[in-house]
Coordinates of N, CA, C and O in Angstrom, one line a residue:
M1 N 99.1 121.8 93.3 CA 98.8 121.5 94.9 C 98.8 119.7 94.8 O 98.8 119.3 94.0
A2 N 100.1 120.0 96.3 CA 100.4 118.5 95.8 C 98.9 117.8 97.1 O 98.3 118.7 97.3
S3 N 98.8 116.1 96.9 CA 97.2 116.0 97.3 C 98.1 115.7 98.6 O 99.3 115.3 99.1
L4 N 97.0 115.0 99.2 CA 97.3 114.6 100.5 C 97.5 113.7 101.0 O 97.7 111.7 99.8
N5 N 98.7 112.5 101.8 CA 98.7 111.2 102.0 C 97.3 111.0 103.2 O 97.3 111.6 104.0
Y6 N 96.0 110.0 102.6 CA 95.6 109.2 104.0 C 96.3 108.5 104.9 O 97.2 107.8 104.2
P7 N 95.7 108.6 105.8 CA 95.7 107.8 107.0 C 95.7 106.1 107.0 O 94.4 106.2 105.7
Q8 N 96.3 104.7 106.6 CA 96.1 104.0 106.3 C 94.8 103.3 106.6 O 94.2 102.6 105.8
N9 N 94.3 104.0 107.9 CA 93.4 103.4 107.9 C 92.2 104.4 107.4 O 90.1 103.9 107.7
F10 N 92.1 105.4 106.4 CA 91.1 105.8 105.9 C 90.2 105.1 105.1 O 89.8 105.1 104.7
E11 N 88.9 105.5 105.2 CA 87.3 105.7 104.5 C 86.5 106.7 104.6 O 86.1 107.4 105.3
D12 N 86.5 106.6 102.6 CA 85.5 107.6 102.6 C 84.5 107.5 102.5 O 84.0 106.3 101.6
H13 N 83.8 108.0 103.8 CA 81.7 108.0 104.1 C 81.7 108.3 102.7 O 79.9 107.8 103.6
L14 N 82.1 109.6 102.6 CA 81.5 110.2 101.7 C 80.5 110.0 100.4 O 78.3 110.5 100.6
P15 N 80.9 109.0 99.6 CA 79.5 109.1 98.8 C 78.6 108.0 99.2 O 77.2 107.7 98.2
L16 N 78.8 107.0 100.8 CA 78.1 106.7 100.7 C 76.4 107.7 101.6 O 75.5 108.0 101.5
M17 N 76.9 108.9 101.8 CA 76.3 109.7 102.1 C 75.5 109.9 101.6 O 74.5 110.8 101.4
A18 N 76.5 110.8 100.4 CA 75.7 111.1 98.6 C 74.4 110.4 98.4 O 73.4 111.2 98.5
E19 N 74.5 109.3 98.7 CA 73.1 107.7 98.5 C 72.5 108.2 99.4 O 71.6 107.8 98.4
K20 N 72.5 107.7 100.3 CA 72.0 108.3 101.9 C 70.6 109.2 101.7 O 69.5 109.6 101.6
L21 N 71.4 111.0 101.0 CA 70.5 111.5 101.5 C 70.8 112.7 100.2 O 69.1 113.4 100.7
G22 N 70.9 112.2 99.6 CA 71.6 112.8 98.5 C 71.5 114.4 98.3 O 72.3 114.6 99.9
G23 N 72.4 115.8 97.2 CA 72.7 116.8 96.9 C 72.5 117.5 98.5 O 73.2 118.1 99.0
D24 N 70.9 117.9 99.0 CA 71.1 118.9 99.3 C 71.2 119.2 100.4 O 72.0 119.3 101.7
A25 N 70.6 117.2 100.2 CA 70.9 117.0 102.6 C 72.6 117.2 103.1 O 73.1 117.2 103.8
L26 N 73.4 115.9 102.0 CA 74.7 115.6 102.6 C 75.4 117.7 101.6 O 75.8 118.0 102.6
I27 N 74.6 118.8 101.4 CA 75.7 120.1 101.5 C 75.4 120.0 102.5 O 76.0 121.1 102.9
G28 N 74.1 120.1 103.5 CA 73.2 120.3 104.2 C 74.5 119.7 105.4 O 74.7 119.9 106.4
E29 N 74.5 117.8 105.4 CA 75.4 118.0 106.7 C 76.8 118.6 106.2 O 77.5 118.9 107.9
L30 N 77.9 119.0 104.9 CA 78.6 119.3 105.3 C 79.1 120.5 105.4 O 79.5 120.9 106.9
C31 N 77.9 121.2 105.7 CA 77.8 122.7 106.4 C 77.9 122.5 107.4 O 78.6 123.0 108.4
K32 N 77.0 121.6 108.3 CA 77.3 121.1 109.3 C 78.5 120.7 110.1 O 78.9 121.2 110.9
G33 N 79.9 119.6 109.6 CA 80.8 119.6 109.7 C 81.6 121.2 109.3 O 82.7 120.8 110.5
F34 N 81.6 121.9 108.7 CA 82.7 123.0 108.6 C 81.5 124.1 109.6 O 82.9 124.2 110.8
Q35 N 81.5 123.4 110.1 CA 80.1 124.3 111.8 C 81.6 124.4 112.3 O 81.1 124.5 113.8
L36 N 81.6 122.4 113.2 CA 82.1 121.9 114.1 C 83.9 122.0 114.1 O 84.8 122.1 114.6
L37 N 84.6 122.3 113.2 CA 85.5 122.8 113.3 C 85.1 124.3 113.0 O 86.6 124.8 112.9
V38 N 85.3 125.0 112.8 CA 84.8 126.2 112.3 C 85.5 127.1 113.9 O 85.4 127.1 114.8
D39 N 86.8 128.2 113.7 CA 86.8 129.5 114.5 C 85.6 130.3 114.0 O 85.5 131.4 113.3
N40 N 85.3 130.1 115.6 CA 83.7 130.9 115.5 C 83.9 133.1 116.0 O 83.6 133.9 114.7
D41 N 84.7 132.7 116.3 CA 85.8 134.9 116.6 C 85.6 135.1 114.3 O 85.6 135.8 114.6
K42 N 86.1 134.2 113.7 CA 86.4 134.2 112.4 C 85.8 133.8 111.9 O 86.1 134.0 110.3
G43 N 85.8 133.4 111.6 CA 83.6 132.8 110.0 C 84.3 131.4 110.5 O 83.9 131.1 108.9
V44 N 85.9 130.7 109.8 CA 86.3 130.2 108.5 C 87.8 128.9 110.1 O 87.4 129.4 111.1
I45 N 87.8 128.6 108.1 CA 88.8 127.2 109.7 C 89.8 127.5 109.4 O 90.9 127.7 108.9
T46 N 91.2 127.9 111.2 CA 92.0 128.2 110.2 C 93.2 126.4 111.3 O 92.3 125.6 111.5
F47 N 94.0 126.6 111.2 CA 94.8 125.5 112.3 C 94.7 125.7 113.2 O 94.8 124.9 113.4
D48 N 94.0 126.5 113.9 CA 94.6 126.2 115.2 C 93.2 125.9 115.7 O 92.9 125.0 116.2
S49 N 92.1 125.9 114.9 CA 90.6 125.2 115.1 C 91.0 124.0 114.7 O 89.9 123.8 115.9
L50 N 91.0 124.0 113.4 CA 91.4 122.5 112.7 C 92.3 121.5 113.6 O 92.0 120.7 114.6
K51 N 92.9 121.5 114.6 CA 93.2 121.2 115.4 C 93.2 121.2 116.8 O 92.9 120.0 117.4
K52 N 92.3 122.4 117.6 CA 91.8 122.0 118.6 C 90.5 120.9 118.3 O 89.8 119.9 118.6
S53 N 90.1 121.1 117.4 CA 88.6 120.1 116.3 C 88.8 118.5 115.7 O 88.6 117.9 117.1
A54 N 90.0 119.1 115.7 CA 90.4 116.5 115.3 C 90.6 116.4 116.8 O 90.5 115.1 116.8
A55 N 91.8 116.8 117.6 CA 91.5 116.0 119.1 C 90.8 115.7 119.6 O 90.4 114.2 120.6
L56 N 88.4 116.4 119.5 CA 88.3 116.4 119.9 C 87.6 115.5 119.2 O 86.1 113.8 120.1
L57 N 88.1 115.1 118.6 CA 86.9 114.2 117.2 C 87.7 113.7 117.0 O 87.2 112.0 116.0
G58 N 89.1 112.6 118.0 CA 89.6 111.7 118.0 C 90.6 111.4 117.5 O 90.6 109.9 117.0
L59 N 91.0 112.4 116.1 CA 91.6 112.9 115.0 C 93.2 113.5 115.8 O 93.6 113.3 114.8
Q60 N 93.4 112.5 117.2 CA 94.7 113.5 117.8 C 95.9 113.4 116.9 O 97.0 113.5 117.2
D61 N 95.4 112.1 116.3 CA 97.3 111.1 115.3 C 97.6 112.2 114.4 O 98.9 112.3 113.8
L62 N 96.8 113.6 113.8 CA 96.8 113.9 112.6 C 98.3 114.4 113.3 O 98.3 114.7 114.3
T63 N 99.1 115.2 113.0 CA 100.2 115.8 112.7 C 99.7 117.0 112.3 O 99.2 117.3 111.4
D64 N 100.2 118.4 113.2 CA 100.4 119.3 112.7 C 100.5 119.8 110.5 O 100.2 119.8 110.1
D65 N 101.7 118.6 110.5 CA 102.4 118.5 109.1 C 100.8 118.9 108.2 O 100.4 118.9 106.9
H66 N 100.0 117.3 108.9 CA 98.9 117.2 108.3 C 97.6 117.7 107.8 O 97.0 118.0 107.2
L67 N 97.6 118.6 109.3 CA 96.9 119.9 109.6 C 97.0 120.4 108.5 O 95.9 121.1 107.6
R68 N 97.9 121.4 108.5 CA 98.4 122.4 107.5 C 98.4 121.4 105.9 O 98.1 122.6 105.0
S69 N 98.4 121.1 105.6 CA 97.7 120.3 104.6 C 96.8 120.3 103.9 O 96.8 120.4 102.8
M70 N 96.1 119.8 104.7 CA 94.9 120.2 104.7 C 94.4 121.3 104.4 O 93.2 121.3 103.6
L71 N 95.3 121.9 105.5 CA 94.6 123.7 104.7 C 94.3 123.9 103.5 O 93.8 124.2 103.0
N72 N 95.9 123.8 103.5 CA 96.1 124.7 102.3 C 96.0 123.7 100.2 O 95.7 124.1 100.0
E73 N 95.8 122.3 101.1 CA 94.8 121.4 100.3 C 93.8 121.7 98.9 O 93.5 122.9 98.2
G74 N 92.8 122.6 100.5 CA 91.5 123.8 100.0 C 91.4 124.9 100.1 O 90.9 126.1 99.4
D75 N 92.3 125.6 99.8 CA 93.0 127.0 100.5 C 92.6 128.3 98.8 O 93.7 128.2 98.8
F76 N 91.7 128.1 98.3 CA 91.7 128.4 96.9 C 91.7 130.3 97.1 O 93.0 130.6 95.8
D77 N 91.9 131.0 97.8 CA 91.4 131.8 97.7 C 93.3 132.6 98.5 O 93.8 133.8 98.9
G78 N 94.3 131.5 99.1 CA 95.6 130.9 100.2 C 95.9 132.6 100.9 O 96.7 133.7 101.2
D79 N 94.3 132.8 101.8 CA 94.3 134.0 103.0 C 94.7 132.6 104.3 O 94.9 132.4 105.6
G80 N 95.5 131.2 103.6 CA 95.4 130.2 105.7 C 95.5 129.9 105.8 O 94.9 129.1 107.0
A81 N 92.7 129.8 105.8 CA 91.7 129.4 106.1 C 91.0 128.9 105.2 O 91.6 128.7 103.7
L82 N 90.1 128.2 105.6 CA 88.9 127.4 104.4 C 87.7 128.2 104.8 O 87.5 127.8 106.1
N83 N 86.8 129.3 104.2 CA 85.2 128.9 104.4 C 85.0 128.4 103.9 O 85.5 127.1 103.3
Q84 N 84.0 128.4 104.3 CA 82.1 127.2 103.9 C 82.2 126.1 102.7 O 82.6 125.3 102.4
M85 N 83.2 127.5 101.7 CA 83.3 126.4 100.8 C 83.7 126.0 99.8 O 83.8 124.8 99.3
E86 N 85.0 126.2 99.8 CA 86.3 125.6 100.1 C 86.7 125.0 100.8 O 86.7 123.4 100.3
F87 N 86.0 124.7 101.7 CA 85.5 123.2 102.4 C 84.7 122.3 101.7 O 84.8 121.2 102.3
C88 N 83.5 122.6 101.5 CA 82.8 122.3 100.5 C 83.1 120.9 100.0 O 83.9 120.0 99.0
V89 N 83.6 122.0 98.8 CA 85.3 121.8 97.4 C 85.6 120.9 97.6 O 85.6 119.8 97.5
L90 N 86.5 121.1 99.6 CA 87.8 120.0 99.2 C 86.8 118.7 99.7 O 87.7 117.4 99.4
M91 N 85.8 118.9 100.6 CA 85.8 117.4 101.0 C 85.5 116.6 100.2 O 85.5 115.2 99.6
F92 N 84.4 116.9 98.3 CA 84.3 116.2 97.6 C 85.8 116.0 96.7 O 86.2 114.6 95.6
R93 N 86.4 116.9 96.5 CA 87.7 116.2 96.3 C 88.0 115.3 96.6 O 89.3 114.1 96.0
L94 N 88.2 115.1 97.3 CA 89.6 115.0 98.4 C 88.1 112.8 99.3 O 88.9 112.8 99.2
S95 N 86.9 112.7 97.8 CA 86.7 111.8 97.8 C 87.1 111.8 96.3 O 86.6 111.2 95.8
P96 N 87.5 110.5 96.0 CA 89.0 109.8 95.2 C 87.1 109.3 93.8 O 86.4 109.9 92.9
E97 N 85.4 108.1 95.3 CA 84.3 107.8 95.0 C 84.1 108.6 93.6 O 83.0 108.9 92.0
L98 N 83.8 110.3 95.3 CA 82.7 110.9 94.0 C 83.4 111.3 92.3 O 82.6 112.5 92.4
M99 N 84.9 111.9 93.2 CA 85.4 112.5 92.1 C 85.3 111.6 90.5 O 84.8 112.0 89.8
E100 N 85.8 110.0 90.6 CA 85.5 109.3 89.6 C 84.1 109.4 89.6 O 84.0 109.9 87.5
E101 N 82.9 109.8 89.3 CA 81.1 109.5 89.9 C 80.9 110.2 88.2 O 80.8 110.0 87.5
A102 N 81.4 111.6 89.6 CA 81.4 113.2 88.0 C 81.7 113.0 87.0 O 81.6 113.8 86.1
H103 N 83.8 112.9 87.3 CA 84.2 112.9 86.0 C 83.3 112.0 84.8 O 82.9 112.1 84.2
D104 N 82.8 110.7 85.3 CA 82.9 109.6 84.2 C 81.6 110.6 83.9 O 80.4 110.3 82.5
L105 N 80.3 111.3 85.0 CA 79.3 111.9 84.3 C 79.5 112.7 83.5 O 78.3 113.6 81.9
L106 N 80.2 113.8 83.6 CA 81.1 115.1 83.0 C 81.4 114.4 80.8 O 80.9 114.5 80.4
H107 N 82.3 113.1 81.3 CA 81.8 112.6 80.1 C 80.5 111.9 79.5 O 81.1 113.0 78.5
H108 N 80.5 111.0 80.1 CA 79.4 111.2 79.5 C 78.4 112.1 79.3 O 77.9 111.9 77.0
D109 N 78.2 113.3 79.8 CA 77.2 114.1 79.1 C 77.8 115.1 78.0 O 77.7 115.5 77.0
L110 N 79.2 115.2 77.9 CA 80.4 116.0 76.7 C 80.1 115.3 75.4 O 79.3 115.4 74.3
Q111 N 79.6 113.3 75.4 CA 79.6 112.7 74.2 C 78.1 112.3 73.9 O 78.0 112.4 72.6
S112 N 77.4 112.7 75.0 CA 76.1 113.2 74.3 C 76.5 114.5 73.9 O 75.6 115.0 72.6
F113 N 76.8 115.3 74.2 CA 76.5 116.7 73.5 C 77.1 116.7 71.9 O 76.6 117.5 71.3
F114 N 78.2 116.5 71.8 CA 79.0 116.3 71.2 C 78.9 114.7 69.5 O 79.1 114.9 69.0

């Protein structure tokens, strides 16, 4: 999968949220974020629902190509949309700091195991 190119003004707030909220509350907030973007008729995030929501959230400068890239990046089952699990996984994958922390923890655990 191709990596997304972040806008120059992108700020990753997920690590701060994780630190302040803890794991369960962070997942709850991600689920709320999913609900903001979801196509209520289909129960998934579609291109159209993402485009509409992006404009409402002040992200109207994102191009259609960028929005499609976001969908493609997280669409593991190939249906052209994001279900709640795909969305949550994508949010973690797009957070470089959280991915680095997860890598470090896994590396430490593997070293301890062997």
